[in-house]
C-alpha positions as YAML, in Angstrom:
chain: A
units: angstrom
residues:
- id: 1
  name: MET
  ca: [-0.71, 0.51, -0.35]
- id: 2
  name: ARG
  ca: [1.61, 3.38, -0.79]
- id: 3
  name: ASN
  ca: [-0.26, 6.06, 0.47]
- id: 4
  name: GLU
  ca: [3.02, 9.01, 1.53]
- id: 5
  name: ALA
  ca: [2.30, 10.70, -0.99]
- id: 6
  name: TYR
  ca: [-1.49, 11.11, -0.64]
- id: 7
  name: GLU
  ca: [-0.51, 12.76, 2.60]
- id: 8
  name: GLN
  ca: [1.96, 15.54, 0.79]
- id: 9
  name: PHE
  ca: [-0.36, 16.43, -1.77]
- id: 10
  name: SER
  ca: [-3.54, 16.54, 0.45]
- id: 11
  name: LYS
  ca: [-1.86, 18.82, 2.38]
- id: 12
  name: ILE
  ca: [-0.77, 21.89, -0.18]
- id: 13
  name: TYR
  ca: [-4.38, 20.94, -2.63]
- id: 14
  name: LEU
  ca: [-7.30, 21.18, 0.38]
- id: 15
  name: GLU
  ca: [-5.65, 24.98, 2.02]
- id: 16
  name: LEU
  ca: [-5.45, 25.66, -1.70]
- id: 17
  name: LEU
  ca: [-8.96, 24.92, -2.58]
- id: 18
  name: ARG
  ca: [-9.70, 26.06, 0.77]
- id: 19
  name: LEU
  ca: [-8.20, 29.55, -0.25]
- id: 20
  name: TYR
  ca: [-10.02, 29.87, -3.69]
- id: 21
  name: ASP
  ca: [-13.35, 29.03, -1.49]
- id: 22
  name: ALA
  ca: [-12.85, 32.54, 0.37]
- id: 23
  name: ILE
  ca: [-11.90, 34.45, -1.60]
- id: 24
  name: THR
  ca: [-14.83, 33.12, -3.98]
- id: 25
  name: PRO
  ca: [-17.52, 35.26, -4.95]
- id: 26
  name: LYS
  ca: [-20.68, 32.99, -4.33]
- id: 27
  name: LYS
  ca: [-24.38, 32.94, -4.50]
- id: 28
  name: LYS
  ca: [-27.95, 30.90, -3.91]
- id: 29
  name: GLY
  ca: [-28.33, 28.64, -6.00]
- id: 30
  name: VAL
  ca: [-28.49, 24.53, -7.19]
- id: 31
  name: GLU
  ca: [-26.45, 21.35, -8.10]
- id: 32
  name: LEU
  ca: [-26.98, 18.12, -7.80]
- id: 33
  name: LYS
  ca: [-25.80, 15.46, -5.81]
- id: 34
  name: ARG
  ca: [-25.28, 11.85, -6.28]
- id: 35
  name: ILE
  ca: [-27.30, 9.62, -3.41]
- id: 36
  name: CYS
  ca: [-26.76, 6.33, -4.31]
- id: 37
  name: THR
  ca: [-25.83, 4.35, -7.84]
- id: 38
  name: GLY
  ca: [-29.09, 1.96, -9.03]
- id: 39
  name: TYR
  ca: [-32.78, 3.82, -8.94]
- id: 40
  name: ASP
  ca: [-34.79, 5.27, -6.37]
- id: 41
  name: PRO
  ca: [-38.74, 4.98, -5.97]
- id: 42
  name: GLU
  ca: [-38.59, 8.54, -5.65]
- id: 43
  name: ALA
  ca: [-36.68, 9.46, -7.69]
- id: 44
  name: SER
  ca: [-38.53, 10.11, -11.35]
- id: 45
  name: PRO
  ca: [-36.77, 11.23, -15.46]
- id: 46
  name: TYR
  ca: [-38.85, 13.84, -15.61]
- id: 47
  name: ASN
  ca: [-39.01, 14.91, -12.38]
- id: 48
  name: GLN
  ca: [-35.88, 17.96, -12.56]
- id: 49
  name: HIS
  ca: [-37.58, 20.64, -10.75]
- id: 50
  name: TYR
  ca: [-34.84, 23.06, -9.45]
- id: 51
  name: ASN
  ca: [-36.17, 22.67, -5.64]
- id: 52
  name: LYS
  ca: [-34.33, 20.49, -2.97]
- id: 53
  name: LYS
  ca: [-36.94, 17.92, -3.36]
- id: 54
  name: SER
  ca: [-36.14, 17.53, -6.55]
- id: 55
  name: TYR
  ca: [-34.48, 13.96, -8.23]
- id: 56
  name: PHE
  ca: [-33.13, 12.92, -11.18]
- id: 57
  name: TYR
  ca: [-31.84, 9.67, -12.52]
- id: 58
  name: ASP
  ca: [-29.54, 8.89, -14.13]
- id: 59
  name: SER
  ca: [-29.92, 5.74, -17.00]
- id: 60
  name: ASN
  ca: [-26.64, 6.29, -18.70]
- id: 61
  name: THR
  ca: [-24.71, 5.43, -15.80]
- id: 62
  name: ASP
  ca: [-26.86, 4.55, -13.43]
- id: 63
  name: GLU
  ca: [-27.60, 6.61, -10.57]
- id: 64
  name: THR
  ca: [-30.27, 8.50, -8.84]
- id: 65
  name: PHE
  ca: [-28.96, 11.95, -7.91]
- id: 66
  name: GLU
  ca: [-30.81, 15.28, -6.14]
- id: 67
  name: PHE
  ca: [-30.95, 19.01, -6.59]
- id: 68
  name: ILE
  ca: [-30.79, 20.79, -3.47]
- id: 69
  name: GLU
  ca: [-29.81, 24.09, -2.62]
- id: 70
  name: THR
  ca: [-26.30, 24.91, -1.80]
- id: 71
  name: ASP
  ca: [-23.87, 28.11, -2.96]
- id: 72
  name: VAL
  ca: [-22.11, 28.60, -5.90]
- id: 73
  name: VAL
  ca: [-20.50, 30.92, -7.39]
- id: 74
  name: ASP
  ca: [-21.59, 34.81, -8.46]
- id: 75
  name: GLU
  ca: [-19.33, 35.31, -11.91]
- id: 76
  name: GLU
  ca: [-21.30, 38.66, -12.21]
- id: 77
  name: VAL
  ca: [-19.67, 39.67, -8.81]
- id: 78
  name: SER
  ca: [-15.71, 40.62, -9.64]
- id: 79
  name: ILE
  ca: [-12.63, 38.85, -6.50]
- id: 80
  name: GLN
  ca: [-11.96, 41.25, -4.07]
- id: 81
  name: TYR
  ca: [-8.30, 39.57, -3.03]
- id: 82
  name: LYS
  ca: [-5.83, 42.16, -1.13]
- id: 83
  name: ASP
  ca: [-3.65, 39.46, 0.52]
- id: 84
  name: ARG
  ca: [-1.68, 36.74, -1.70]
- id: 85
  name: ALA
  ca: [-1.53, 33.60, 0.37]
- id: 86
  name: ILE
  ca: [-2.62, 31.14, -3.01]
- id: 87
  name: SER
  ca: [0.26, 32.27, -5.00]
- id: 88
  name: SER
  ca: [3.20, 32.33, -2.21]
- id: 89
  name: ILE
  ca: [2.37, 28.78, -2.82]
- id: 90
  name: PRO
  ca: [5.39, 27.68, -5.21]
- id: 91
  name: ILE
  ca: [3.69, 25.80, -8.13]
- id: 92
  name: GLU
  ca: [6.25, 23.68, -8.93]
- id: 93
  name: ASP
  ca: [5.41, 22.70, -5.36]
- id: 94
  name: ILE
  ca: [2.26, 22.25, -5.84]
- id: 95
  name: ARG
  ca: [4.00, 19.73, -9.16]
- id: 96
  name: TYR
  ca: [6.58, 18.09, -7.88]
- id: 97
  name: TRP
  ca: [3.59, 16.19, -5.02]
- id: 98
  name: GLY
  ca: [1.05, 16.05, -7.23]
- id: 99
  name: ASN
  ca: [3.41, 14.24, -10.27]
- id: 100
  name: TYR
  ca: [4.10, 12.38, -6.88]
- id: 101
  name: PHE
  ca: [0.57, 12.16, -5.97]
- id: 102
  name: ILE
  ca: [-0.84, 10.52, -8.83]
- id: 103
  name: SER
  ca: [2.55, 8.01, -9.58]
- id: 104
  name: GLU
  ca: [1.71, 6.25, -5.95]
- id: 105
  name: LEU
  ca: [-2.71, 6.64, -7.75]
- id: 106
  name: ASN
  ca: [-1.60, 5.05, -10.54]
- id: 107
  name: HIS
  ca: [0.59, 2.00, -8.58]
- id: 108
  name: ASN
  ca: [-2.05, 1.47, -6.79]
- id: 109
  name: VAL
  ca: [-4.89, 1.01, -9.08]
- id: 110
  name: LEU
  ca: [-3.42, -1.16, -11.22]
- id: 111
  name: ASN
  ca: [-2.88, -3.79, -7.79]
- id: 112
  name: TYR
  ca: [-5.58, -2.48, -5.40]
- id: 113
  name: SER
  ca: [-8.69, -3.16, -5.71]
- id: 114
  name: ASN
  ca: [-11.70, -0.83, -6.65]
- id: 115
  name: GLU
  ca: [-13.03, -0.78, -3.04]
- id: 116
  name: PHE
  ca: [-10.02, 0.48, -1.20]
- id: 117
  name: ASN
  ca: [-8.88, 3.01, -3.53]
- id: 118
  name: LYS
  ca: [-11.94, 4.61, -2.95]
- id: 119
  name: GLU
  ca: [-12.23, 4.20, 0.38]
- id: 120
  name: LEU
  ca: [-7.94, 5.82, 0.64]
- id: 121
  name: MET
  ca: [-8.86, 8.48, -1.77]
- id: 122
  name: CYS
  ca: [-11.99, 10.09, 0.50]
- id: 123
  name: SER
  ca: [-9.97, 8.99, 3.68]
- id: 124
  name: TYR
  ca: [-7.54, 12.15, 2.60]
- id: 125
  name: PHE
  ca: [-9.20, 14.62, -0.06]
- id: 126
  name: PRO
  ca: [-12.48, 14.83, 2.23]
- id: 127
  name: LYS
  ca: [-14.91, 16.89, 1.17]
- id: 128
  name: ASN
  ca: [-13.32, 18.14, -1.59]
- id: 129
  name: ASP
  ca: [-16.08, 18.85, -3.34]
- id: 130
  name: SER
  ca: [-17.59, 20.64, -0.70]
- id: 131
  name: TYR
  ca: [-15.54, 23.78, -2.05]
- id: 132
  name: ILE
  ca: [-16.58, 26.62, -4.55]
- id: 133
  name: LEU
  ca: [-13.37, 27.53, -7.01]
- id: 134
  name: PRO
  ca: [-13.73, 30.40, -8.98]
- id: 135
  name: THR
  ca: [-13.43, 30.83, -12.67]
- id: 136
  name: HIS
  ca: [-10.65, 31.73, -15.14]
- id: 137
  name: LYS
  ca: [-12.53, 33.90, -16.27]
- id: 138
  name: GLN
  ca: [-12.58, 36.38, -12.79]
- id: 139
  name: LEU
  ca: [-9.39, 35.96, -11.94]
- id: 140
  name: ILE
  ca: [-7.95, 37.24, -15.22]
- id: 141
  name: SER
  ca: [-10.25, 40.16, -14.34]
- id: 142
  name: ALA
  ca: [-8.95, 40.98, -10.68]
- id: 143
  name: LYS
  ca: [-4.96, 39.88, -12.36]
- id: 144
  name: LEU
  ca: [-4.55, 37.27, -10.23]
- id: 145
  name: ASN
  ca: [-2.96, 36.28, -13.10]
- id: 146
  name: LYS
  ca: [-0.37, 33.11, -11.06]
- id: 147
  name: GLU
  ca: [-3.56, 32.52, -9.10]
- id: 148
  name: ALA
  ca: [-5.21, 31.56, -12.29]
- id: 149
  name: ALA
  ca: [-2.14, 29.46, -13.77]
- id: 150
  name: ILE
  ca: [-2.34, 27.29, -10.64]
- id: 151
  name: LEU
  ca: [-6.51, 26.53, -10.75]
- id: 152
  name: SER
  ca: [-5.75, 25.32, -14.16]
- id: 153
  name: CYS
  ca: [-3.11, 23.04, -12.32]
- id: 154
  name: VAL
  ca: [-4.94, 22.61, -9.17]
- id: 155
  name: LEU
  ca: [-7.91, 21.34, -11.37]
- id: 156
  name: SER
  ca: [-6.59, 19.09, -13.61]
- id: 157
  name: TYR
  ca: [-5.64, 17.17, -9.62]
- id: 158
  name: LYS
  ca: [-9.32, 17.81, -8.66]
- id: 159
  name: LYS
  ca: [-10.71, 15.48, -12.28]
- id: 160
  name: ILE
  ca: [-8.69, 12.58, -11.26]
- id: 161
  name: ILE
  ca: [-9.09, 13.08, -7.34]
- id: 162
  name: ASP
  ca: [-13.66, 13.22, -7.54]
- id: 163
  name: LEU
  ca: [-13.25, 10.69, -10.37]
- id: 164
  name: ILE
  ca: [-11.56, 8.58, -7.82]
- id: 165
  name: CYS
  ca: [-13.62, 9.60, -5.22]
- id: 166
  name: LEU
  ca: [-16.75, 8.40, -6.89]
- id: 167
  name: GLY
  ca: [-15.51, 5.12, -7.37]
- id: 168
  name: GLY
  ca: [-16.58, 1.28, -9.47]
- id: 169
  name: TYR
  ca: [-17.14, 1.88, -12.91]
- id: 170
  name: ARG
  ca: [-14.33, 5.52, -13.47]
- id: 171
  name: ILE
  ca: [-11.92, 3.26, -11.31]
- id: 172
  name: ASP
  ca: [-12.36, 0.88, -14.19]
- id: 173
  name: ASN
  ca: [-12.75, 3.14, -16.60]
- id: 174
  name: TYR
  ca: [-9.13, 4.95, -15.38]
- id: 175
  name: ARG
  ca: [-7.55, 1.60, -14.80]
- id: 176
  name: ASN
  ca: [-8.35, 0.27, -18.52]
- id: 177
  name: THR
  ca: [-6.47, 3.86, -20.02]
- id: 178
  name: LEU
  ca: [-3.34, 3.18, -17.70]
- id: 179
  name: SER
  ca: [-3.57, -0.71, -18.88]
- id: 180
  name: ILE
  ca: [-3.30, 0.49, -21.56]
- id: 181
  name: ASN
  ca: [-0.86, 3.67, -21.94]
- id: 182
  name: GLU
  ca: [1.74, 0.37, -20.08]
- id: 183
  name: GLU
  ca: [1.15, -2.34, -22.69]
- id: 184
  name: LYS
  ca: [2.05, 0.98, -25.83]
- id: 185
  name: TYR
  ca: [4.64, 1.39, -23.37]
- id: 186
  name: ARG
  ca: [6.01, -1.55, -23.27]
- id: 187
  name: ASN
  ca: [7.57, -2.17, -26.76]
- id: 188
  name: ARG
  ca: [11.45, -1.53, -26.42]
- id: 189
  name: ASP
  ca: [12.80, 1.55, -29.23]
- id: 190
  name: ASN
  ca: [9.07, 2.22, -31.31]
- id: 191
  name: PHE
  ca: [8.96, 5.93, -31.35]
- id: 192
  name: SER
  ca: [5.79, 6.04, -33.83]
- id: 193
  name: LEU
  ca: [3.59, 5.27, -29.85]
- id: 194
  name: VAL
  ca: [4.77, 9.14, -28.68]
- id: 195
  name: GLU
  ca: [1.78, 12.08, -29.44]
- id: 196
  name: LEU
  ca: [2.52, 15.35, -30.38]
- id: 197
  name: PRO
  ca: [0.30, 18.86, -30.89]
- id: 198
  name: GLY
  ca: [1.80, 20.41, -34.34]
- id: 199
  name: SER
  ca: [4.80, 21.57, -34.85]
- id: 200
  name: LEU
  ca: [6.12, 19.84, -31.49]
- id: 201
  name: ASN
  ca: [5.17, 16.25, -32.64]
- id: 202
  name: THR
  ca: [9.15, 15.57, -34.71]
- id: 203
  name: ASP
  ca: [10.72, 12.25, -34.95]
- id: 204
  name: ARG
  ca: [13.67, 13.41, -33.04]
- id: 205
  name: ALA
  ca: [10.77, 14.83, -29.99]
- id: 206
  name: LYS
  ca: [9.41, 11.51, -30.37]
- id: 207
  name: LYS
  ca: [12.29, 9.37, -29.58]
- id: 208
  name: TYR
  ca: [13.59, 11.73, -26.21]
- id: 209
  name: PHE
  ca: [9.59, 11.22, -24.84]
- id: 210
  name: TYR
  ca: [10.10, 8.44, -25.74]
- id: 211
  name: LYS
  ca: [12.58, 7.87, -23.85]
- id: 212
  name: ALA
  ca: [12.23, 9.47, -21.13]
- id: 213
  name: ILE
  ca: [8.93, 7.89, -20.72]
- id: 214
  name: GLN
  ca: [10.34, 4.50, -20.39]
- id: 215
  name: ASP
  ca: [12.81, 6.35, -17.77]
- id: 216
  name: GLY
  ca: [9.79, 8.13, -15.56]
- id: 217
  name: LEU
  ca: [10.86, 11.91, -16.34]
- id: 218
  name: ILE
  ca: [7.96, 12.09, -17.66]
- id: 219
  name: SER
  ca: [4.60, 10.57, -18.52]
- id: 220
  name: GLU
  ca: [2.59, 10.30, -20.36]
- id: 221
  name: VAL
  ca: [-1.72, 12.74, -19.14]
- id: 222
  name: SER
  ca: [-3.72, 12.51, -21.60]
- id: 223
  name: PRO
  ca: [-2.15, 11.51, -25.32]
- id: 224
  name: GLY
  ca: [-1.63, 13.78, -27.81]
- id: 225
  name: LYS
  ca: [-2.00, 16.69, -24.95]
- id: 226
  name: LEU
  ca: [-1.05, 16.83, -21.90]
- id: 227
  name: TYR
  ca: [1.82, 15.47, -20.29]
- id: 228
  name: ASN
  ca: [2.78, 15.47, -16.83]
- id: 229
  name: TYR
  ca: [6.82, 15.33, -15.26]
- id: 230
  name: ASP
  ca: [8.73, 14.40, -12.60]
- id: 231
  name: CYS
  ca: [11.28, 15.54, -11.89]
- id: 232
  name: SER
  ca: [12.66, 19.49, -11.09]
- id: 233
  name: LEU
  ca: [11.48, 22.38, -13.19]
- id: 234
  name: ALA
  ca: [15.08, 22.75, -14.34]
- id: 235
  name: LEU
  ca: [15.64, 19.34, -15.46]
- id: 236
  name: LEU
  ca: [12.36, 19.44, -18.19]
- id: 237
  name: ALA
  ca: [13.87, 22.67, -18.86]
- id: 238
  name: CYS
  ca: [16.98, 21.18, -20.08]
- id: 239
  name: PHE
  ca: [15.76, 17.95, -20.98]
- id: 240
  name: LEU
  ca: [12.83, 19.56, -23.95]
- id: 241
  name: GLY
  ca: [16.01, 22.68, -24.87]
- id: 242
  name: VAL
  ca: [17.70, 19.46, -25.41]
- id: 243
  name: VAL
  ca: [15.12, 18.39, -27.55]
- id: 244
  name: TYR
  ca: [13.96, 20.96, -29.75]
- id: 245
  name: CYS
  ca: [17.09, 23.65, -29.87]
- id: 246
  name: TYR
  ca: [20.08, 20.36, -29.28]
- id: 247
  name: ASP
  ca: [21.39, 21.68, -26.41]
- id: 248
  name: TYR
  ca: [24.31, 20.64, -25.51]
- id: 249
  name: THR
  ca: [27.31, 20.42, -22.45]
- id: 250
  name: VAL
  ca: [30.82, 20.77, -22.92]
- id: 251
  name: GLU
  ca: [34.21, 19.96, -20.22]
- id: 252
  name: ASP
  ca: [34.60, 22.83, -17.59]
- id: 253
  name: VAL
  ca: [37.88, 24.02, -18.36]
- id: 254
  name: ALA
  ca: [38.13, 25.83, -14.94]
- id: 255
  name: ASN
  ca: [36.67, 21.69, -12.80]
- id: 256
  name: PRO
  ca: [37.73, 19.36, -14.56]
- id: 257
  name: GLY
  ca: [35.23, 16.68, -14.02]
- id: 258
  name: TYR
  ca: [32.37, 18.80, -14.31]
- id: 259
  name: LYS
  ca: [30.75, 20.18, -17.12]
- id: 260
  name: ILE
  ca: [28.89, 23.61, -18.51]
- id: 261
  name: TYR
  ca: [25.01, 23.66, -20.53]
- id: 262
  name: LYS
  ca: [25.10, 25.21, -24.02]
- id: 263
  name: LYS
  ca: [22.76, 26.91, -25.51]
- id: 264
  name: GLY
  ca: [21.95, 24.94, -29.51]
- id: 265
  name: ASP
  ca: [21.26, 26.60, -32.05]
- id: 266
  name: LYS
  ca: [17.07, 26.74, -32.69]
- id: 267
  name: PRO
  ca: [14.51, 28.23, -30.96]
- id: 268
  name: PHE
  ca: [12.62, 27.58, -28.17]
- id: 269
  name: PRO
  ca: [8.97, 26.36, -28.35]
- id: 270
  name: TYR
  ca: [8.52, 28.15, -24.89]
- id: 271
  name: GLU
  ca: [4.53, 28.21, -25.19]
- id: 272
  name: GLN
  ca: [3.49, 24.89, -26.61]
- id: 273
  name: LEU
  ca: [5.86, 23.07, -24.49]
- id: 274
  name: GLU
  ca: [4.42, 25.26, -21.64]
- id: 275
  name: LYS
  ca: [0.55, 24.44, -22.37]
- id: 276
  name: LEU
  ca: [1.26, 20.57, -23.23]
- id: 277
  name: PHE
  ca: [3.28, 20.54, -19.17]
- id: 278
  name: ASN
  ca: [0.74, 22.87, -17.47]
- id: 279
  name: VAL
  ca: [3.38, 25.06, -15.89]
- id: 280
  name: LYS
  ca: [5.03, 27.94, -16.18]
- id: 281
  name: ASN
  ca: [7.97, 29.84, -16.89]
- id: 282
  name: LEU
  ca: [10.06, 27.27, -18.61]
- id: 283
  name: SER
  ca: [12.54, 29.90, -20.98]
- id: 284
  name: GLN
  ca: [13.29, 31.70, -18.31]
- id: 285
  name: SER
  ca: [14.31, 27.72, -15.73]
- id: 286
  name: ARG
  ca: [16.02, 26.90, -18.89]
- id: 287
  name: ASN
  ca: [17.70, 30.37, -19.10]
- id: 288
  name: GLN
  ca: [19.27, 30.43, -15.52]
- id: 289
  name: LYS
  ca: [21.39, 27.66, -16.14]
- id: 290
  name: ILE
  ca: [22.74, 28.33, -20.19]
- id: 291
  name: ASP
  ca: [26.68, 28.80, -19.26]
- id: 292
  name: ASN
  ca: [26.31, 27.17, -16.10]
- id: 293
  name: THR
  ca: [26.19, 23.62, -14.70]
- id: 294
  name: PRO
  ca: [23.77, 21.81, -15.46]
- id: 295
  name: PRO
  ca: [20.52, 20.70, -14.11]
- id: 296
  name: LYS
  ca: [21.13, 17.44, -11.23]
- id: 297
  name: ASN
  ca: [20.93, 14.33, -13.05]
- id: 298
  name: PHE
  ca: [21.18, 15.61, -16.42]
- id: 299
  name: ASN
  ca: [23.32, 12.13, -16.71]
- id: 300
  name: ARG
  ca: [19.76, 10.76, -17.16]
- id: 301
  name: ILE
  ca: [18.69, 12.43, -21.06]
- id: 302
  name: GLU
  ca: [22.42, 12.66, -21.46]
- id: 303
  name: GLU
  ca: [21.54, 8.48, -22.09]
- id: 304
  name: TYR
  ca: [19.34, 9.22, -23.57]
- id: 305
  name: THR
  ca: [20.78, 11.17, -26.68]
- id: 306
  name: ASN
  ca: [23.56, 8.29, -26.23]
- id: 307
  name: SER
  ca: [20.58, 5.71, -26.58]
- id: 308
  name: ILE
  ca: [19.71, 6.97, -29.80]
- id: 309
  name: GLN
  ca: [22.46, 7.84, -30.82]
- id: 310
  name: ARG
  ca: [23.32, 3.91, -30.56]
- id: 311
  name: ILE
  ca: [20.14, 3.03, -32.17]
- id: 312
  name: GLY
  ca: [21.03, 5.11, -34.98]
- id: 313
  name: LYS
  ca: [24.36, 3.97, -36.22]
- id: 314
  name: ASN
  ca: [23.29, 0.41, -35.99]
- id: 315
  name: LYS
  ca: [20.32, 0.84, -38.86]
...
């Protein structure tokens, strides 16, 4: 059983939900609350009036819901926000513990029952759906750009947490997706399986991404649309610099045994890459390493290069 990551990430995640809830303008409204799996005798497909005693049975999911009165986000009201409690939490920490959490979650889903995974998730993320969050438009209008970026990060994890907390067939579907991806990358050196969007989809990139996925440096969340990373932001930035800009290292003459990270001659498509990995400051992180010591564990990326070159020579 693995749950260390759940504990560490839940502290950051639930605190962020609390902080967002505190600044969200609210009004009275209604929402659907899941009551049970299966058909409830009091529920009717035609009984969909928006009041707290109305029920709805969804035949597609075989679940019964109740419409309840509750607070909802008031999208017509601007955010009045003074301090910087949310933006004081580094997005790199959120991503680090979030990726660690997803890695442990995937292990548990592949190795333990749906009941176990639902109970474990709900124990660390209680009342996850009780917090009310602002919209990105409200945050941007209030010039809370960093808070908007963090919200995007939080929502990417919330979607998975909500799914596992519901349990049942949803965990089955999540497990099937993991199994497909695991099998997809089991076939050694089958680079064509990697999917990347638009101009990022080059043969060189697909080879490097495939190696990084096999090594656990990155992982595919949504084919061709979203990737996670399980390393420092600096290492991710330099990995992508090697892939797309042909960045390289040279021996440090002044310090034998050490290397210097050098800038390649191709443009760095940081905007597309930030969207692909749902991060900020990739270009800045890469620039900080140029003409300096490579980030920790950069030897892993050099191993990808050596492996790809060996395969090319053997063909």
